[in-house]
XYZ file of N, CA, C and O in Angstrom:
500
model
N 7.486 -11.449 -12.965
C 6.901 -11.377 -11.342
C 7.963 -10.603 -10.846
O 9.175 -10.175 -11.144
N 7.604 -10.366 -9.665
C 8.230 -9.311 -8.682
C 8.102 -9.816 -7.227
O 7.104 -10.516 -6.923
N 8.999 -9.353 -6.354
C 9.019 -9.609 -5.122
C 9.020 -8.467 -4.371
O 9.624 -7.167 -4.752
N 8.107 -8.341 -3.476
C 7.682 -7.239 -2.492
C 8.564 -7.271 -1.222
O 8.010 -8.182 -0.365
N 8.670 -6.369 -0.551
C 9.322 -6.554 0.790
C 8.968 -5.211 1.757
O 9.737 -4.255 1.316
N 8.025 -5.369 2.739
C 7.960 -3.963 3.285
C 8.739 -3.656 4.446
O 9.290 -4.855 5.283
N 8.844 -2.471 4.820
C 9.625 -2.306 6.172
C 8.936 -1.019 6.906
O 8.288 0.129 5.817
N 9.388 -0.593 8.061
C 9.079 0.668 8.616
C 7.930 0.829 9.534
O 7.679 1.730 10.165
N 7.448 -0.340 9.751
C 6.267 -0.612 10.888
C 7.067 -0.383 12.252
O 8.042 -0.461 12.442
N 5.984 -0.512 13.107
C 6.710 -0.113 14.552
C 5.355 0.327 15.309
O 4.252 0.445 14.936
N 5.695 0.429 16.766
C 4.770 0.910 17.577
C 4.985 2.564 17.572
O 6.017 2.848 17.544
N 4.005 3.316 17.430
C 3.784 4.424 17.610
C 2.826 4.962 18.399
O 1.644 4.526 18.897
N 2.906 6.224 18.559
C 1.858 7.165 19.392
C 0.764 7.635 18.879
O 1.080 8.303 17.500
N -0.434 7.924 19.166
C -1.624 8.568 18.617
C -0.633 10.202 18.321
O -0.204 10.637 18.998
N -1.140 10.650 17.028
C -0.728 12.100 16.599
C 0.519 11.852 16.035
O 0.868 12.860 15.096
N 1.672 10.854 16.016
C 2.653 10.695 15.451
C 2.469 10.534 13.831
O 1.413 10.310 13.052
N 3.687 10.047 13.337
C 3.764 9.693 11.894
C 4.902 8.676 11.616
O 5.757 8.086 12.178
N 4.645 7.806 10.456
C 5.319 6.883 10.106
C 5.437 7.267 8.457
O 4.554 7.445 7.595
N 6.583 6.381 7.901
C 6.508 6.199 6.558
C 7.062 4.764 6.212
O 8.038 3.993 6.567
N 6.140 3.830 5.536
C 6.315 2.711 5.362
C 7.124 2.558 3.952
O 6.678 3.503 2.952
N 7.837 1.434 3.698
C 8.615 1.388 2.573
C 8.192 -0.011 1.820
O 8.054 -0.999 2.828
N 8.229 -0.252 0.830
C 8.106 -1.575 -0.073
C 9.250 -1.478 -1.153
O 9.063 -0.974 -2.126
N 10.223 -2.476 -0.951
C 11.215 -2.793 -1.979
C 10.685 -3.477 -3.198
O 10.176 -4.716 -2.422
N 10.708 -3.244 -4.392
C 10.339 -4.226 -5.409
C 11.355 -4.598 -6.097
O 12.464 -3.841 -6.368
N 11.498 -6.004 -5.990
C 12.702 -6.597 -6.971
C 12.012 -7.423 -7.961
O 10.795 -8.010 -7.749
N 12.926 -8.110 -8.811
C 12.317 -8.834 -9.745
C 12.451 -8.245 -11.235
O 13.020 -7.478 -11.773
N 11.149 -8.232 -11.866
C 10.897 -7.572 -13.331
C 10.529 -6.368 -13.066
O 9.353 -5.912 -13.207
N 11.406 -5.517 -12.673
C 10.792 -4.130 -12.323
C 10.712 -3.200 -13.716
O 10.463 -2.214 -13.513
N 11.123 -3.752 -14.815
C 10.949 -3.106 -15.802
C 9.502 -2.701 -16.429
O 9.041 -2.070 -17.174
N 8.734 -3.649 -16.020
C 7.259 -3.607 -16.268
C 6.844 -2.705 -15.725
O 7.186 -2.152 -14.349
N 5.554 -2.108 -15.949
C 4.671 -1.327 -15.619
C 3.718 -2.002 -14.446
O 2.949 -2.948 -14.914
N 3.472 -1.547 -13.160
C 2.367 -2.090 -12.117
C 1.713 -1.226 -11.744
O 2.072 0.171 -11.513
N 0.658 -1.525 -11.450
C -0.502 -0.962 -10.425
C -0.042 -1.409 -9.165
O 0.002 -2.354 -8.725
N 0.227 -0.157 -8.227
C 0.633 -0.844 -6.906
C -0.438 -0.494 -5.715
O -0.992 0.636 -5.956
N -0.352 -0.736 -4.507
C -1.344 -0.429 -3.539
C -0.642 -0.887 -2.328
O 0.124 -1.782 -1.892
N -1.292 -0.213 -1.257
C -1.254 -0.659 0.239
C -2.528 -1.005 0.923
O -3.485 -0.398 0.634
N -2.321 -2.310 1.322
C -3.728 -2.696 2.218
C -3.179 -3.037 3.480
O -1.733 -2.893 3.994
N -4.716 -2.816 4.463
C -3.990 -3.337 5.763
C -5.184 -4.114 6.239
O -5.998 -4.095 5.587
N -4.878 -4.974 7.369
C -5.760 -6.009 8.009
C -5.395 -6.223 9.500
O -4.518 -6.522 9.793
N -6.415 -5.971 10.055
C -6.664 -6.591 11.392
C -7.156 -7.796 11.645
O -7.865 -8.267 10.931
N -6.767 -8.485 12.835
C -7.059 -9.601 13.096
C -8.343 -10.031 12.809
O -9.000 -9.257 13.867
N -8.887 -10.938 12.151
C -10.369 -10.915 12.423
C -11.131 -10.449 11.405
O -12.343 -10.699 11.327
N -10.424 -9.339 10.715
C -11.200 -8.785 9.996
C -10.660 -8.863 8.261
O -9.809 -9.490 8.020
N -11.598 -8.577 7.268
C -11.367 -8.464 6.001
C -10.114 -7.458 5.756
O -10.011 -6.392 6.111
N -8.965 -7.561 4.728
C -8.228 -6.859 4.472
C -8.712 -5.689 3.569
O -9.711 -6.033 2.664
N -8.462 -4.605 3.735
C -8.986 -3.386 3.281
C -7.777 -2.587 2.672
O -6.975 -2.746 3.068
N -8.456 -1.929 1.503
C -7.316 -1.092 0.486
C -7.123 0.608 1.220
O -8.013 1.059 2.082
N -5.943 0.730 1.531
C -5.460 1.886 1.867
C -5.254 3.088 1.157
O -5.705 4.291 1.144
N -4.460 2.877 0.024
C -3.944 3.659 -0.812
C -3.213 2.972 -2.353
O -3.039 1.836 -2.071
N -3.719 3.788 -3.203
C -3.467 3.055 -4.664
C -2.821 4.141 -5.325
O -2.723 5.131 -5.439
N -1.734 3.709 -6.508
C -1.310 4.366 -7.247
C -1.209 3.758 -8.771
O -0.948 2.474 -8.469
N -1.532 4.250 -10.100
C -1.405 3.615 -11.344
C -0.413 4.015 -11.892
O 0.735 4.691 -11.166
N 0.162 3.359 -12.967
C 1.172 3.757 -14.170
C 1.512 4.875 -14.440
O 2.431 5.096 -14.955
N 0.551 6.033 -14.034
C 0.919 7.182 -14.594
C 0.925 8.555 -13.464
O 1.114 9.360 -13.364
N 0.999 7.549 -12.051
C 1.137 8.257 -10.820
C 0.083 8.823 -10.171
O -0.066 9.564 -9.003
N -1.201 8.609 -10.839
C -2.581 8.855 -10.194
C -2.823 8.124 -8.738
O -2.380 6.698 -8.593
N -3.703 8.779 -7.897
C -3.499 8.099 -6.551
C -5.135 7.923 -6.325
O -5.957 8.887 -6.467
N -5.540 7.164 -5.340
C -6.614 7.036 -4.662
C -6.512 6.596 -3.330
O -5.486 5.755 -2.939
N -7.255 6.928 -2.032
C -7.069 6.779 -0.846
C -8.367 6.386 -0.272
O -9.434 7.012 -0.724
N -8.302 5.492 0.912
C -9.655 5.200 1.757
C -10.193 6.306 2.356
O -8.949 7.044 2.653
N -11.068 6.562 2.480
C -11.771 7.733 3.121
C -11.079 7.980 4.639
O -11.202 8.915 5.255
N -10.650 6.807 5.190
C -10.308 6.480 6.535
C -8.901 7.329 6.544
O -8.212 7.846 7.696
N -8.141 7.527 5.463
C -6.848 8.056 5.531
C -6.517 9.200 4.612
O -5.447 9.508 4.616
N -7.546 9.539 4.035
C -7.593 10.524 2.961
C -7.274 12.032 3.641
O -7.995 12.216 4.646
N -6.455 12.787 3.142
C -5.900 14.145 3.917
C -4.710 13.942 4.652
O -4.290 14.755 5.042
N -4.161 12.492 5.116
C -3.322 12.208 6.063
C -2.202 11.438 5.568
O -1.512 11.262 6.194
N -2.479 11.013 4.374
C -1.659 10.207 3.916
C -1.179 10.331 2.475
O -1.926 10.939 1.621
N 0.111 9.703 2.115
C 0.405 9.730 0.738
C 1.117 8.721 0.356
O 1.858 8.114 0.848
N 0.863 8.135 -1.031
C 1.416 6.983 -1.821
C 2.312 7.542 -2.370
O 1.785 8.488 -3.490
N 3.681 6.806 -2.689
C 4.186 7.546 -3.849
C 5.394 6.562 -4.369
O 5.610 5.532 -3.512
N 5.694 6.728 -5.572
C 6.811 5.706 -5.922
C 8.085 6.205 -6.283
O 8.076 7.436 -6.904
N 9.209 5.656 -5.703
C 10.473 6.202 -6.470
C 10.632 5.158 -7.688
O 11.315 3.953 -6.923
N 10.526 5.338 -8.696
C 10.723 4.405 -9.788
C 12.742 3.909 -9.915
O 12.222 2.818 -10.478
N 13.162 5.605 -9.795
C 14.731 4.791 -10.138
C 15.415 3.833 -8.997
O 15.925 3.166 -9.476
N 14.676 3.931 -7.657
C 15.186 3.104 -6.561
C 14.309 1.703 -6.207
O 14.541 1.078 -5.694
N 13.139 1.764 -7.305
C 12.207 0.582 -7.122
C 11.676 0.403 -5.825
O 11.512 -0.336 -5.022
N 11.025 1.460 -5.156
C 10.384 1.643 -3.860
C 9.242 2.352 -3.678
O 8.998 3.465 -4.338
N 8.358 1.677 -3.257
C 7.019 2.445 -3.185
C 6.914 2.625 -1.371
O 7.224 1.965 -0.682
N 6.283 4.012 -1.255
C 6.136 4.356 -0.007
C 4.854 4.821 0.425
O 3.928 4.844 -0.482
N 4.422 4.725 1.508
C 3.300 5.381 2.397
C 3.733 6.206 3.279
O 3.857 5.806 4.422
N 3.266 7.501 3.466
C 3.531 8.239 4.341
C 2.337 8.373 5.200
O 1.181 8.765 4.521
N 2.204 8.242 6.492
C 0.752 8.282 7.282
C 1.242 9.214 8.436
O 2.233 9.097 9.201
N 0.309 10.310 8.379
C 0.615 11.375 9.447
C -0.856 11.495 10.359
O -1.637 10.864 10.135
N -0.662 11.979 11.557
C -1.905 12.212 12.475
C -2.711 10.768 12.649
O -3.680 10.491 12.471
N -1.459 9.681 13.379
C -1.986 8.195 13.325
C -2.847 8.250 14.491
O -3.007 9.039 15.645
N -3.722 7.127 14.316
C -5.047 6.935 15.113
C -4.776 5.663 15.772
O -4.312 4.999 14.913
N -5.462 5.138 16.921
C -5.330 3.808 17.083
C -6.096 2.865 16.235
O -5.683 1.485 15.988
N -7.112 3.496 15.329
C -7.410 2.366 14.765
C -6.799 2.361 13.416
O -7.201 1.726 12.155
N -5.359 3.186 13.090
C -4.633 2.693 11.811
C -3.665 1.385 12.252
O -2.985 0.953 11.557
N -3.838 0.897 13.546
C -3.484 -0.359 13.967
C -3.517 -1.533 13.226
O -4.862 -1.837 13.039
N -2.757 -2.002 12.358
C -3.004 -3.363 11.467
C -1.661 -3.658 10.813
O -0.621 -3.336 11.279
N -1.669 -4.984 10.277
C -0.627 -5.501 9.526
C -0.753 -4.720 8.159
O -1.908 -4.630 7.515
N 0.006 -3.806 7.609
C -0.015 -3.282 6.445
C 0.862 -4.005 5.586
O 2.231 -4.694 5.480
N 0.299 -3.950 3.921
C 0.749 -5.042 3.176
C 0.896 -4.380 1.826
O -0.044 -3.404 1.492
N 2.420 -4.249 1.039
C 2.421 -4.022 0.050
C 2.016 -4.883 -1.418
O 2.008 -6.086 -0.981
N 1.268 -4.450 -2.333
C 0.878 -5.079 -3.313
C 0.908 -4.674 -4.801
O 0.971 -3.433 -4.816
N 0.978 -5.529 -5.615
C 1.431 -5.313 -6.980
C 0.213 -5.827 -7.977
O 0.015 -7.098 -7.927
N -0.111 -5.287 -9.160
C -0.912 -5.863 -10.158
C -0.136 -5.784 -11.121
O 0.363 -4.783 -11.800
N 0.311 -6.996 -12.113
C 0.904 -7.194 -13.290
C 0.191 -7.456 -14.462
O 0.331 -7.944 -15.499
N -0.866 -6.574 -14.588
C -2.097 -6.276 -15.527
C -2.299 -4.996 -15.853
O -1.648 -4.333 -15.755
N -3.340 -4.776 -16.646
C -3.634 -3.716 -16.739
C -4.287 -2.786 -15.737
O -4.310 -3.848 -14.663
N -3.957 -1.403 -15.501
C -3.979 -1.072 -14.184
C -4.973 0.280 -14.317
O -4.933 1.103 -15.436
N -5.874 0.569 -13.397
C -6.861 1.646 -13.133
C -7.351 1.675 -11.775
O -6.937 0.621 -11.082
N -7.734 2.702 -11.685
C -7.696 3.139 -9.817
C -9.208 2.492 -9.490
O -9.530 2.633 -8.222
N -9.900 1.891 -10.105
C -11.076 1.017 -9.699
C -10.804 -0.186 -9.124
O -11.576 -1.084 -8.845
N -9.457 -0.730 -9.284
C -8.941 -1.855 -8.664
C -8.372 -1.969 -7.351
O -7.452 -1.516 -7.132
N -9.458 -2.095 -6.499
C -9.230 -1.691 -4.897
C -9.326 -2.852 -4.230
O -9.330 -2.472 -2.808
N -9.687 -3.912 -4.795
C -9.822 -5.192 -3.564
C -8.956 -6.189 -3.788
O -7.933 -6.268 -4.791
N -8.451 -6.766 -2.459
C -7.461 -7.993 -2.699
C -7.502 -8.733 -3.731
O -6.073 -9.023 -4.424
N -8.234 -9.258 -4.246
C -7.929 -10.371 -5.110
C -7.825 -9.747 -6.415
O -7.661 -10.815 -7.490
N -7.638 -8.534 -6.792
C -7.319 -7.906 -7.981
C -5.683 -7.719 -8.124
O -5.410 -7.460 -8.973
N -5.090 -8.083 -7.138
C -3.588 -7.886 -7.184
C -3.060 -9.266 -6.824
O -3.584 -10.343 -6.483
N -1.795 -9.024 -7.792
C -1.219 -10.732 -8.155
C -0.292 -10.805 -7.253
O 0.403 -12.028 -6.470
N 0.753 -10.024 -6.372
C 1.917 -9.963 -5.876
C 1.612 -8.979 -4.592
O 1.180 -8.204 -4.547
N 2.182 -10.006 -3.549
C 2.050 -9.575 -2.063
C 3.383 -9.533 -1.375
O 4.314 -10.577 -1.555
N 3.647 -8.469 -0.275
C 4.553 -8.736 0.404
C 4.512 -9.236 1.750
O 3.068 -10.016 1.908
N 5.280 -9.822 2.741
C 4.865 -10.260 4.048
C 4.093 -9.528 5.141
O 3.569 -9.965 5.876
N 3.990 -8.246 4.730
C 3.389 -7.402 5.805
C 4.530 -6.649 6.769
O 5.246 -7.455 7.097
N 4.258 -5.407 7.098
C 4.613 -4.919 8.369
C 3.686 -4.695 9.290
O 2.630 -3.993 8.998
N 3.755 -4.585 10.695
C 3.113 -4.556 11.644
C 3.003 -3.193 12.196
O 4.359 -2.618 12.462
N 2.040 -2.247 12.261
C 2.198 -1.063 12.640
C 0.832 -1.124 13.928
O -0.012 -1.529 13.873
N 1.411 -0.643 15.069
C 0.563 -0.371 16.515
C 0.513 1.011 16.843
O 1.471 1.539 16.887
N -0.702 1.458 17.195
C -0.479 2.917 17.232
C -1.541 2.938 18.941
O -2.424 2.562 18.804
N -0.721 3.343 19.667
C -1.537 3.565 20.905
C -1.832 5.017 21.403
O -1.330 6.167 20.877
N -2.952 5.098 22.264
C -3.697 6.403 22.620
C -2.693 6.544 23.907
O -1.838 6.598 24.302
């Protein structure tokens, strides 16, 4: 098992940037498929960015080209860099991990085993 703790959220202005971090602890020796999801109150949780155990990535169309997901394996930290922020990026952002086989078709929340508590991002115009 692993524990996930997000940080880096806050209030931002449109056009700005942020870098979210997810600290991973526990059984960090295992390989995990990892992802960032986000959720707006009253709406379904949606996948934002995904990274597999080979470092290959996948992004939602809404953030493609302005977001980068990365892993610092030495420090056990997952990052999400987002640039050119928009008001519709406002959401609670969650770090997630899957402790089973991994591929980039795994893009829905029920395919992930471990979750952080979330970090709030608010983007104003």
